[in-house]
XYZ file of C-alpha atoms in Angstrom:
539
model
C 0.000 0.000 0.000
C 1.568 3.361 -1.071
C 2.278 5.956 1.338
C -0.061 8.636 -0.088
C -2.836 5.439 0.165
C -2.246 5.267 3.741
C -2.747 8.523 4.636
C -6.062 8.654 2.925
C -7.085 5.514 4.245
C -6.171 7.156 8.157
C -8.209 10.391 7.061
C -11.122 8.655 6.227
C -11.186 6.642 9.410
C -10.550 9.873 11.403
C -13.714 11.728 9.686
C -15.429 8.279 10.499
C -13.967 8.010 14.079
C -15.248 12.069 14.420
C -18.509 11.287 13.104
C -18.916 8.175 15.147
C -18.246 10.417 18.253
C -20.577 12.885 17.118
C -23.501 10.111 16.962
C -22.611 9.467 20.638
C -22.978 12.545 21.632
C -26.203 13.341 20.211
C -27.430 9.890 21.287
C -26.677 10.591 25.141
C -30.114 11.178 27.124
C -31.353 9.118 24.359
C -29.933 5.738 23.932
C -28.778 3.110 26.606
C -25.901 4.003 28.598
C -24.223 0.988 28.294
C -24.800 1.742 24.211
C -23.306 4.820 24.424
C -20.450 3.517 27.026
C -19.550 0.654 24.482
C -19.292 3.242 21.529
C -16.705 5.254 23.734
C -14.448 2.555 24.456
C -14.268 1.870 20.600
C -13.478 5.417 20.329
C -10.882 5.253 23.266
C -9.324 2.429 22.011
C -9.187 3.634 19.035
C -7.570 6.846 19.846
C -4.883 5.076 22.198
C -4.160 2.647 19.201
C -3.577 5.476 16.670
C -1.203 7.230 18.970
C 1.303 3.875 19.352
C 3.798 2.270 16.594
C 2.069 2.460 13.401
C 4.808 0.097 11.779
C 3.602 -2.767 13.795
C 0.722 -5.457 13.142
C -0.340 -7.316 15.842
C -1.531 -10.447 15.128
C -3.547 -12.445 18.190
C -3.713 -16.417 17.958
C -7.188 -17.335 19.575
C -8.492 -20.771 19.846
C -10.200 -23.566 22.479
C -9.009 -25.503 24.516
C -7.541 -28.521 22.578
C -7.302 -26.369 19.298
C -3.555 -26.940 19.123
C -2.953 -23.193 19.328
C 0.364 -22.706 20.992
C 1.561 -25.148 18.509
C 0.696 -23.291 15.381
C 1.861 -20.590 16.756
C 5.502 -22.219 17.110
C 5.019 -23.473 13.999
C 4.388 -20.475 12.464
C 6.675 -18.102 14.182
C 9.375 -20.778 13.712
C 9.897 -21.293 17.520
C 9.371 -23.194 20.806
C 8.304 -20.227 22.959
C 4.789 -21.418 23.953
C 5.669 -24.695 24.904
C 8.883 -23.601 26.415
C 7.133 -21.170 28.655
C 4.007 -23.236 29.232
C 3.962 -24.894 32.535
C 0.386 -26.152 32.111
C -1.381 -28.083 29.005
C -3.088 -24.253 28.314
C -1.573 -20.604 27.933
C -2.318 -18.628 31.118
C -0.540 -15.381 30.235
C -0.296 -13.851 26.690
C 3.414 -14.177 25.077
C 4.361 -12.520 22.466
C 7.118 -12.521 19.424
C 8.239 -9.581 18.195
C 9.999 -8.539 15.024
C 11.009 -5.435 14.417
C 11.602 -4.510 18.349
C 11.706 -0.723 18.239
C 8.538 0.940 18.974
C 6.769 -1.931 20.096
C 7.276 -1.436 24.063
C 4.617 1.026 24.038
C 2.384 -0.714 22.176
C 3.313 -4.431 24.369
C 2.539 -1.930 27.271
C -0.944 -0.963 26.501
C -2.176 -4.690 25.282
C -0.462 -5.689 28.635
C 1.406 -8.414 27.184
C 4.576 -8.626 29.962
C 6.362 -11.262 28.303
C 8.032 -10.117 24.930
C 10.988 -12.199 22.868
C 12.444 -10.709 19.724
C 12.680 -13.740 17.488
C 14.952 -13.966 14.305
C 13.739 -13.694 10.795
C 11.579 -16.357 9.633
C 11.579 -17.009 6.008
C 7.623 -16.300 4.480
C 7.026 -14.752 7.525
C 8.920 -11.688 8.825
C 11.742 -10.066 9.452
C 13.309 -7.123 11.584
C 11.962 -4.179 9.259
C 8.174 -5.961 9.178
C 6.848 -5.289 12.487
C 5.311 -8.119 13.643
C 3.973 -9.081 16.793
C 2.368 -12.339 17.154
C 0.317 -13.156 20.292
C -0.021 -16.332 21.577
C -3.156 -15.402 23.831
C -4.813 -18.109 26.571
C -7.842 -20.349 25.266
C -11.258 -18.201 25.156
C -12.876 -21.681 26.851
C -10.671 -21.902 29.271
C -12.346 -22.750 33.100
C -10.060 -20.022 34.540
C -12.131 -16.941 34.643
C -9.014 -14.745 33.936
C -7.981 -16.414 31.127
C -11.641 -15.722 29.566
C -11.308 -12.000 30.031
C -7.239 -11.533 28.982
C -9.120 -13.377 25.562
C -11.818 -11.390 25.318
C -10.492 -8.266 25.872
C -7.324 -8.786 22.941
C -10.343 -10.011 20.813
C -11.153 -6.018 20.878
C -7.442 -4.966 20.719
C -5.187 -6.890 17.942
C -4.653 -5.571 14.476
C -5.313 -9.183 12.959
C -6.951 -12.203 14.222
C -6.259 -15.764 13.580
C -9.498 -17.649 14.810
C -7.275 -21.677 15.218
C -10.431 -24.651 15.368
C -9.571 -28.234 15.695
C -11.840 -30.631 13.970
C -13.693 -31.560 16.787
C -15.200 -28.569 17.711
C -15.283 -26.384 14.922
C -18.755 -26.125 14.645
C -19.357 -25.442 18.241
C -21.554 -23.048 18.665
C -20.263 -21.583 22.106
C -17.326 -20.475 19.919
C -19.244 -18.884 16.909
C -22.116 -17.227 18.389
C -19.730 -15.928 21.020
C -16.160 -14.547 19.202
C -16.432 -15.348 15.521
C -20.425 -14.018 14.766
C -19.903 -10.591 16.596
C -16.979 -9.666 14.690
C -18.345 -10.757 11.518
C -17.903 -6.669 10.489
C -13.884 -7.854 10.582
C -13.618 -9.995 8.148
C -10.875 -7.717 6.325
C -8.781 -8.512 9.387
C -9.936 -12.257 9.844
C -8.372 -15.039 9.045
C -9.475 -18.491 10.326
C -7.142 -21.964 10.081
C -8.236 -25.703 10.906
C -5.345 -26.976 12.561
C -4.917 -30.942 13.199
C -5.735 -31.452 9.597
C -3.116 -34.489 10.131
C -6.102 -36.271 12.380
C -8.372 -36.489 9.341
C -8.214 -38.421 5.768
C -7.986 -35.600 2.564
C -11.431 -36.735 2.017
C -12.885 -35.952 5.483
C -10.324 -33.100 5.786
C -12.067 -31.734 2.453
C -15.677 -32.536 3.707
C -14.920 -30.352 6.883
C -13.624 -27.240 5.034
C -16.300 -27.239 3.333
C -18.593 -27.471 6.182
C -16.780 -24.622 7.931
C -16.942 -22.041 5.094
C -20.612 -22.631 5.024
C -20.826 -22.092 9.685
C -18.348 -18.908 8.827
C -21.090 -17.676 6.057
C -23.920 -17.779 8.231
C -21.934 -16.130 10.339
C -21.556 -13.137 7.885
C -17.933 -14.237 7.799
C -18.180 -15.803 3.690
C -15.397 -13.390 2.813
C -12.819 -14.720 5.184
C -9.604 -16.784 4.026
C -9.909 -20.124 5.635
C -6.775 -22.329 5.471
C -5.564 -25.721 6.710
C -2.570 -26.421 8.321
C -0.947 -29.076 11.113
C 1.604 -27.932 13.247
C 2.655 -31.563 13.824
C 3.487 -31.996 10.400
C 3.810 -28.907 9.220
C 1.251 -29.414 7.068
C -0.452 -25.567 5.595
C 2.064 -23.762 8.031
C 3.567 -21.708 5.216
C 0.074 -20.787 3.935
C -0.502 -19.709 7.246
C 2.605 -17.316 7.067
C 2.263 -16.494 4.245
C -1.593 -15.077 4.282
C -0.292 -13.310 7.912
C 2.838 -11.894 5.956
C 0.453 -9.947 3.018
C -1.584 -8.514 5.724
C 1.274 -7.283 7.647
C 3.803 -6.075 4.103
C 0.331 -4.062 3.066
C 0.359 -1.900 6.583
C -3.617 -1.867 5.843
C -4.297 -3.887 9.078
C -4.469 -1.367 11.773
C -6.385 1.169 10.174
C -8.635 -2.105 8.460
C -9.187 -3.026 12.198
C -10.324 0.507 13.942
C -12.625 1.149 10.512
C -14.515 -2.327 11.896
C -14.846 -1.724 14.949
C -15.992 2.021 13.646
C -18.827 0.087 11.682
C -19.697 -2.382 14.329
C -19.954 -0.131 16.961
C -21.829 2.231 14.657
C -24.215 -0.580 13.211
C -24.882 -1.670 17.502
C -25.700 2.084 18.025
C -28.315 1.933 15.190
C -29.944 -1.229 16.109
C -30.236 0.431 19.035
C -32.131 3.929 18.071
C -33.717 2.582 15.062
C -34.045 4.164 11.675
C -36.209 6.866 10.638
C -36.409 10.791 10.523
C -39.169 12.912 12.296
C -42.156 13.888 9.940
C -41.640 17.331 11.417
C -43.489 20.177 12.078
C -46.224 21.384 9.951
C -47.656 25.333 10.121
C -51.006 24.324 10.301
C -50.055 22.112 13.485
C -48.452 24.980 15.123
C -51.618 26.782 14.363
C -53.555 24.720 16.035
C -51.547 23.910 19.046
C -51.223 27.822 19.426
C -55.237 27.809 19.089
C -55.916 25.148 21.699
C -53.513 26.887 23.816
C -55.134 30.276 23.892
C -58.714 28.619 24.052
C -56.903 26.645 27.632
C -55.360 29.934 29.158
C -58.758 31.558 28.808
C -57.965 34.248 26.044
C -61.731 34.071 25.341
C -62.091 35.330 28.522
C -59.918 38.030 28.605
C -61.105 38.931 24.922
C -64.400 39.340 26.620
C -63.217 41.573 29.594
C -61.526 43.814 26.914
C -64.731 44.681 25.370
C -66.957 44.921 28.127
C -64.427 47.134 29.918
C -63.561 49.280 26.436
C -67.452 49.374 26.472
C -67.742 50.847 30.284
C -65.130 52.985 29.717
C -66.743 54.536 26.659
C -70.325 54.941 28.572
C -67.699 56.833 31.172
C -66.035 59.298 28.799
C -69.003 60.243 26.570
C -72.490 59.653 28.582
C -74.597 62.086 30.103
C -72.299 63.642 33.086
C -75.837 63.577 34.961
C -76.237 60.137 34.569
C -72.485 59.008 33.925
C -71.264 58.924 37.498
C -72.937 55.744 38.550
C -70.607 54.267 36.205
C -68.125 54.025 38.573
C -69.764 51.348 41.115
C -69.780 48.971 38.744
C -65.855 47.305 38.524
C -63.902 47.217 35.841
C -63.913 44.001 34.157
C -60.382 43.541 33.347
C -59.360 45.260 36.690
C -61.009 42.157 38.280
C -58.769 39.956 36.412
C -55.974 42.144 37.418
C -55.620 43.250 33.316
C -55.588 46.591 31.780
C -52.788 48.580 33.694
C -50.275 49.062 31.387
C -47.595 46.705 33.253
C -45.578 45.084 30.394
C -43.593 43.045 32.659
C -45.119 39.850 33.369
C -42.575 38.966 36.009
C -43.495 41.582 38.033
C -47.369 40.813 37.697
C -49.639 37.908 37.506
C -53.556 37.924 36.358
C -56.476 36.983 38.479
C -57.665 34.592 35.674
C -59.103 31.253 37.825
C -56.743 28.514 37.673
C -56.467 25.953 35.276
C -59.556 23.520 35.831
C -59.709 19.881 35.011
C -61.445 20.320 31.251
C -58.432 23.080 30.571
C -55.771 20.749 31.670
C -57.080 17.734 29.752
C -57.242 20.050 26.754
C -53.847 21.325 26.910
C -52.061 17.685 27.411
C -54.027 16.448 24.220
C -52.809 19.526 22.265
C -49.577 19.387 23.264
C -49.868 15.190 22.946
C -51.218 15.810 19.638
C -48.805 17.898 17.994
C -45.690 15.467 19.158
C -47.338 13.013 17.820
C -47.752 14.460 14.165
C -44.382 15.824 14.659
C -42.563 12.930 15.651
C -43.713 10.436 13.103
C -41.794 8.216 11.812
C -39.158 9.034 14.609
C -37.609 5.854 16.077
C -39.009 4.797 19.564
C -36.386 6.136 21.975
C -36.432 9.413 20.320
C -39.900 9.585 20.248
C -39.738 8.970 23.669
C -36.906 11.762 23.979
C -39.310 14.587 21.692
C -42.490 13.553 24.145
C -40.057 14.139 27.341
C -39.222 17.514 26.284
C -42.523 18.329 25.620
C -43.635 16.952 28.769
C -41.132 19.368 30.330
C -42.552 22.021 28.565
C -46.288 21.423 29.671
C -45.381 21.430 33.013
C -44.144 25.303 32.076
C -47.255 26.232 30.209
C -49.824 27.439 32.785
C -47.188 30.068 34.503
C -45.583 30.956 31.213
C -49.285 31.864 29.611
C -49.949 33.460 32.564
C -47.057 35.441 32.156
C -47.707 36.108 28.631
C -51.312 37.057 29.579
C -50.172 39.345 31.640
C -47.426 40.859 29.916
C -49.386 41.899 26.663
C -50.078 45.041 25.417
C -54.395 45.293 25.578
C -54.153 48.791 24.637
C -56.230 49.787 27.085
C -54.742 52.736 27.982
C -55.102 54.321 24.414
C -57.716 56.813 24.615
C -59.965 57.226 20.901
C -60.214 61.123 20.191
C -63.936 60.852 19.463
C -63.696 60.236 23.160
C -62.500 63.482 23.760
C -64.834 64.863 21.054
C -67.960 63.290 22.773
C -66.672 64.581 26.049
C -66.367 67.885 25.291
C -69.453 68.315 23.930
C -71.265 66.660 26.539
C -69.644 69.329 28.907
C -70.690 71.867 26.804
C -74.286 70.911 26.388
C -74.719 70.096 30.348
C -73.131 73.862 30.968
C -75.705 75.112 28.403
C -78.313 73.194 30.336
C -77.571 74.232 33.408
C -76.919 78.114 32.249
C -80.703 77.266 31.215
C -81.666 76.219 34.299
C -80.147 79.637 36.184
C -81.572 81.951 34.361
C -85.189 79.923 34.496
C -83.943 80.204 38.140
C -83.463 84.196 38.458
C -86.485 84.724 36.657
C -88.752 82.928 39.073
C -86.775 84.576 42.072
C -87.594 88.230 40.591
C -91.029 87.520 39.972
C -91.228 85.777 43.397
C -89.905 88.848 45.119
C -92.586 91.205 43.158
C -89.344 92.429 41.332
C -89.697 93.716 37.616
C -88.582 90.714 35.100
C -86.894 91.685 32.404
C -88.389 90.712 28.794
C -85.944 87.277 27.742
C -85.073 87.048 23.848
C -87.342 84.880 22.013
C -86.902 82.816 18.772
C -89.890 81.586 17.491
C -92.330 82.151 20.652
C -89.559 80.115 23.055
C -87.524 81.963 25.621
C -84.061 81.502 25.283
C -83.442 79.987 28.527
C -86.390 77.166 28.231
C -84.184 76.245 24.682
C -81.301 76.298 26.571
C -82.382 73.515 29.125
C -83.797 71.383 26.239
C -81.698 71.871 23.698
C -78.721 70.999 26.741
C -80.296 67.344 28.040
C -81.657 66.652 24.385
C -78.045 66.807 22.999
C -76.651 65.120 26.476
C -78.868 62.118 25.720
C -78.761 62.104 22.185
C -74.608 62.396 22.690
C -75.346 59.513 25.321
C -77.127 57.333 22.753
C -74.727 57.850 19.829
C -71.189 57.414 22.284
C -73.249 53.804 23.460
C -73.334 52.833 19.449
C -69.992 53.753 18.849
C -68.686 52.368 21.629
C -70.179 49.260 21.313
C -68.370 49.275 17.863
C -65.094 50.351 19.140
C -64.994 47.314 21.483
C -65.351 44.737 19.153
C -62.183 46.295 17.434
C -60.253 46.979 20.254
C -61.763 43.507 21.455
C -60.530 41.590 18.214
C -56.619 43.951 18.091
C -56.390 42.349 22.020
C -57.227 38.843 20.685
C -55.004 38.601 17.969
C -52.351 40.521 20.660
C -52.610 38.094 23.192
C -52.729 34.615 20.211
C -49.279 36.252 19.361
C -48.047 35.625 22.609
C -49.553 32.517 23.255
C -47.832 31.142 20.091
C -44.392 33.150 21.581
C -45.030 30.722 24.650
C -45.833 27.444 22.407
C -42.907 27.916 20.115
C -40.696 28.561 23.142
C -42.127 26.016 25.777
C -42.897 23.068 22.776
C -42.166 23.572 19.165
C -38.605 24.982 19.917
C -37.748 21.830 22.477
C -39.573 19.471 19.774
C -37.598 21.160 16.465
C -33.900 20.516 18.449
C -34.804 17.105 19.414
C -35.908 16.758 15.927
C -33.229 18.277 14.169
C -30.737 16.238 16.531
C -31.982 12.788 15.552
C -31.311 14.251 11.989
C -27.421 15.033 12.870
C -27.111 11.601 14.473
C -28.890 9.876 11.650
C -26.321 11.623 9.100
C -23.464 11.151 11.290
C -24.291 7.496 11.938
C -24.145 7.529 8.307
C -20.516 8.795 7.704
C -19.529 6.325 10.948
C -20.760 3.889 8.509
C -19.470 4.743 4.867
C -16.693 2.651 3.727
């Protein structure tokens, strides 16, 4: 593999490895922790594996009990070190053979392998420029608990594994539902050998390779070199080298290895959320969950209060001022509901509205409910499950946060019409006529009363002037009355229907704060993980 080859192999596994982590990230709250916990060890492993020798493959011998492991793998590497450092019929403690030893104590350090020998070249094999390190690791069966999880855990470590079966049990399914299914993703780094061949006739021999290609392809493993070798006779030994020496010249294993696990790990993490995207959010939804919202917090209500107190108000500043003071024992209706004073900060005031009753409550959770729902189709479960949960959340905030809003918008009530003023004004001026009516009726009758001469009053038509005055003053009071009652009643419904749509605004401003904003980032985070699980799993 060229050098310029390798280094766009290693930048396509680091955008992977990025967007891998990125998945996790956006999964957490979401997905299992232990989901989320296996994807960062991938990643950590990955990381710490990047950062040691890059010039060495490590190649991990794993078998059963019985499998004639250690022997193949002094067979292979053209040695006795197993079986010299074996004090028991199984491996306890990984050993490994190194060639090429500079720069590979780091690397022996983190797969904790203490014992290390730096073996001479072997012809087919290696030499000291290859950098090789073959593992002899201890059986994956074994009835020592330790020896299980050394196994196990260089199962998630080596560059290159050589699966060694035995004819006896190499269709057991202990060891293919647990090892050599799960890392059917690895098959670029897989190789698998039937030792012992010397135990069976080339017939039978031929009968059981054939029997384990067709285990490995039901394993998702149909890809993977399978060779046959005895490391009695030597039998297949320098096939064996030979496939572990092309992996190793090509320098592809490493970064082969990490891109697996990348797509295992991302594969496990989408098994795990599901596919799918969000249906997302519609305007006519947002309409309506803004509508049942308002129609909850009791903006009808208030709606109502504005015009009946526009209405009031109105009668106040244009009836009859005879009449027009009685006006004032009857309360305000949006006072009552502590509306109408001007006070555009809601956290400094609250209304009087009555609280949120059963039938409001149950209307609210199925518009809220609703609107997830339509939302979040075609969302996989758990994030369905995270979009309702933030929504939930946000219901919980709804009756204080309309109240707020309630409070906090503008009714206009303080904006005076200048017909008012009009109305007013000539009102005034009619009762002053009236009553200048009245007085002069007045000094009239006290002349006369007092046997005083009374003046001649001006006339028009046969009518004094101050008996005109008097009617002419109440008739245009009332008639002033009766016209300022009309337009009043007009007047409300506008200032009645500019309140409304006022006070839908901010009940939306709540909904798209409290809900559809908390929905649209859940939403448009299943996206990013859906995309990034994506790149995780390009090849």
């Amino acid at each position: 593999m060229s050098r310029h080859s390798q280094v766009r192999e290693s930048s396509r596994l680091q955008r992977r490895l990025e967007s891998l982590n990125e998945a996790r990230e956006l999964a957490e709250g979401v997905l299992p922790d232990e989901e989320l916990q296996s994807v960062y060890d991938v990643l950590e492993r990955a990381a710490s594996r990047r950062s040691l020798s890059a010039g060495h493959t490590v190649v991990g011998f794993f078998g059963a009990t019985g499998s004639g492991k250690s022997s193949l793998f002094n067979a292979v590497s053209g040695s006795e070190l197993a079986t010299a450092t074996a004090r028991r019929p199984t491996t306890s403690e990984p050993l490994a053979g190194v060639w090429g030893e500079d720069g590979s104590g780091p690397l022996l350090d983190w797969l904790e392998v203490k014992e290390r020998h730096t073996l001479p070249p072997v012809a087919g094999l290696a030499d000291e420029d290859t950098g090789l390190v073959l593992l002899d690791l201890p059986d994956f069966d074994s009835t020592r608990a330790e020896n299980r999880e050394i196994a196990q855990r260089m199962v998630g470590m080596v560059d290159v594994l050589v699966w060694v079966l035995d004819p006896q049990k190499y269709a057991d399914a202990a060891v293919h539902n647990d090892f050599l299914k799960p890392m059917a993703s690895h098959g670029a780094v897989t190789l698998v050998v039937l030792n012992q061949v010397d135990r069976l006739s080339p017939t039978d021999a031929s009968a059981v390779m054939q029997s384990l290609a067709g285990i490995l392809a039901r394993d998702g493993l149909g890809k993977v070199r399978v060779l046959s070798a005895s490391a009695l006779t030597g039998d297949g030994v320098a096939a064996v080298r030979d496939a572990i020496r092309n992996v190793v010249v090509q320098r592809e294993a490493t970064t082969q290895r990490l891109a697996a696990d990348v797509a295992k790990a991302a594969t496990e993490l989408a098994r795990a959320s599901g596919e799918g995207e969000a249906r997302g959010i519609k305007a006519n939804a947002k309409a309506r969950l803004a509508s049942e919202l308002a129609a909850a917090a009791n903006v009808p209500v208030v709606v109502d209060a504005v015009q009946r107190s526009f209405k009031r108000e109105s009668a106040r500043r244009t009836g009859w001022p005879v009449t027009r003071w009685l006006l004032r024992f009857r309360p305000d209706p949006l006072r009552r509901l502590n509306l109408g004073r001007g006070d555009t900060r809601p956290e400094l005031s609250r209304t009087s509205l009555p609280p949120a009753g059963a039938p409001e409550r149950a209307r609210t959770d199925a518009a809220v409910r609703d609107f997830v729902d339509d939302a979040s189709t075609g969302a996989p479960g758990p994030w369905r499950a995270a979009i309702r949960a933030v929504a939930r959340d946000g219901r919980e905030q709804l009756p204080d946060a309309l109240d707020q809003a309630i409070a906090g918008t503008d009714l206009k009530t303080t904006k005076r019409p200048v017909w008012w003023a009009m109305f007013n004004s000539l009102q005034w001026l009619a009762f002053v006529v009236a009553v200048g009516g009245l007085g002069w009726l007045g000094v009239l009758a006290a002349l006369g009363y007092f046997q005083m001469p009374v003046p001649d009053v001006p006339r028009t038509e046969g009518w004094p002037w101050p008996t005109l005055m008097v009617a002419g003053g109440v008739a245009l009071g009332i008639i002033l009355a009766i016209v300022g009652r009309f337009l009043g009643g007009w007047a409300a419904k506008l200032r009645a229907s500019g309140a409304a749509k006022r006070l839908k605004v901010s009940v939306a401003a709540v909904a798209e704060k409290r809900i559809v904003e908390p929905v649209e980032v859940e939403m448009t985070r299943l996206k990013a993980f859906n995309a990034a699980l994506k790149d995780a799993r390009s090849t």
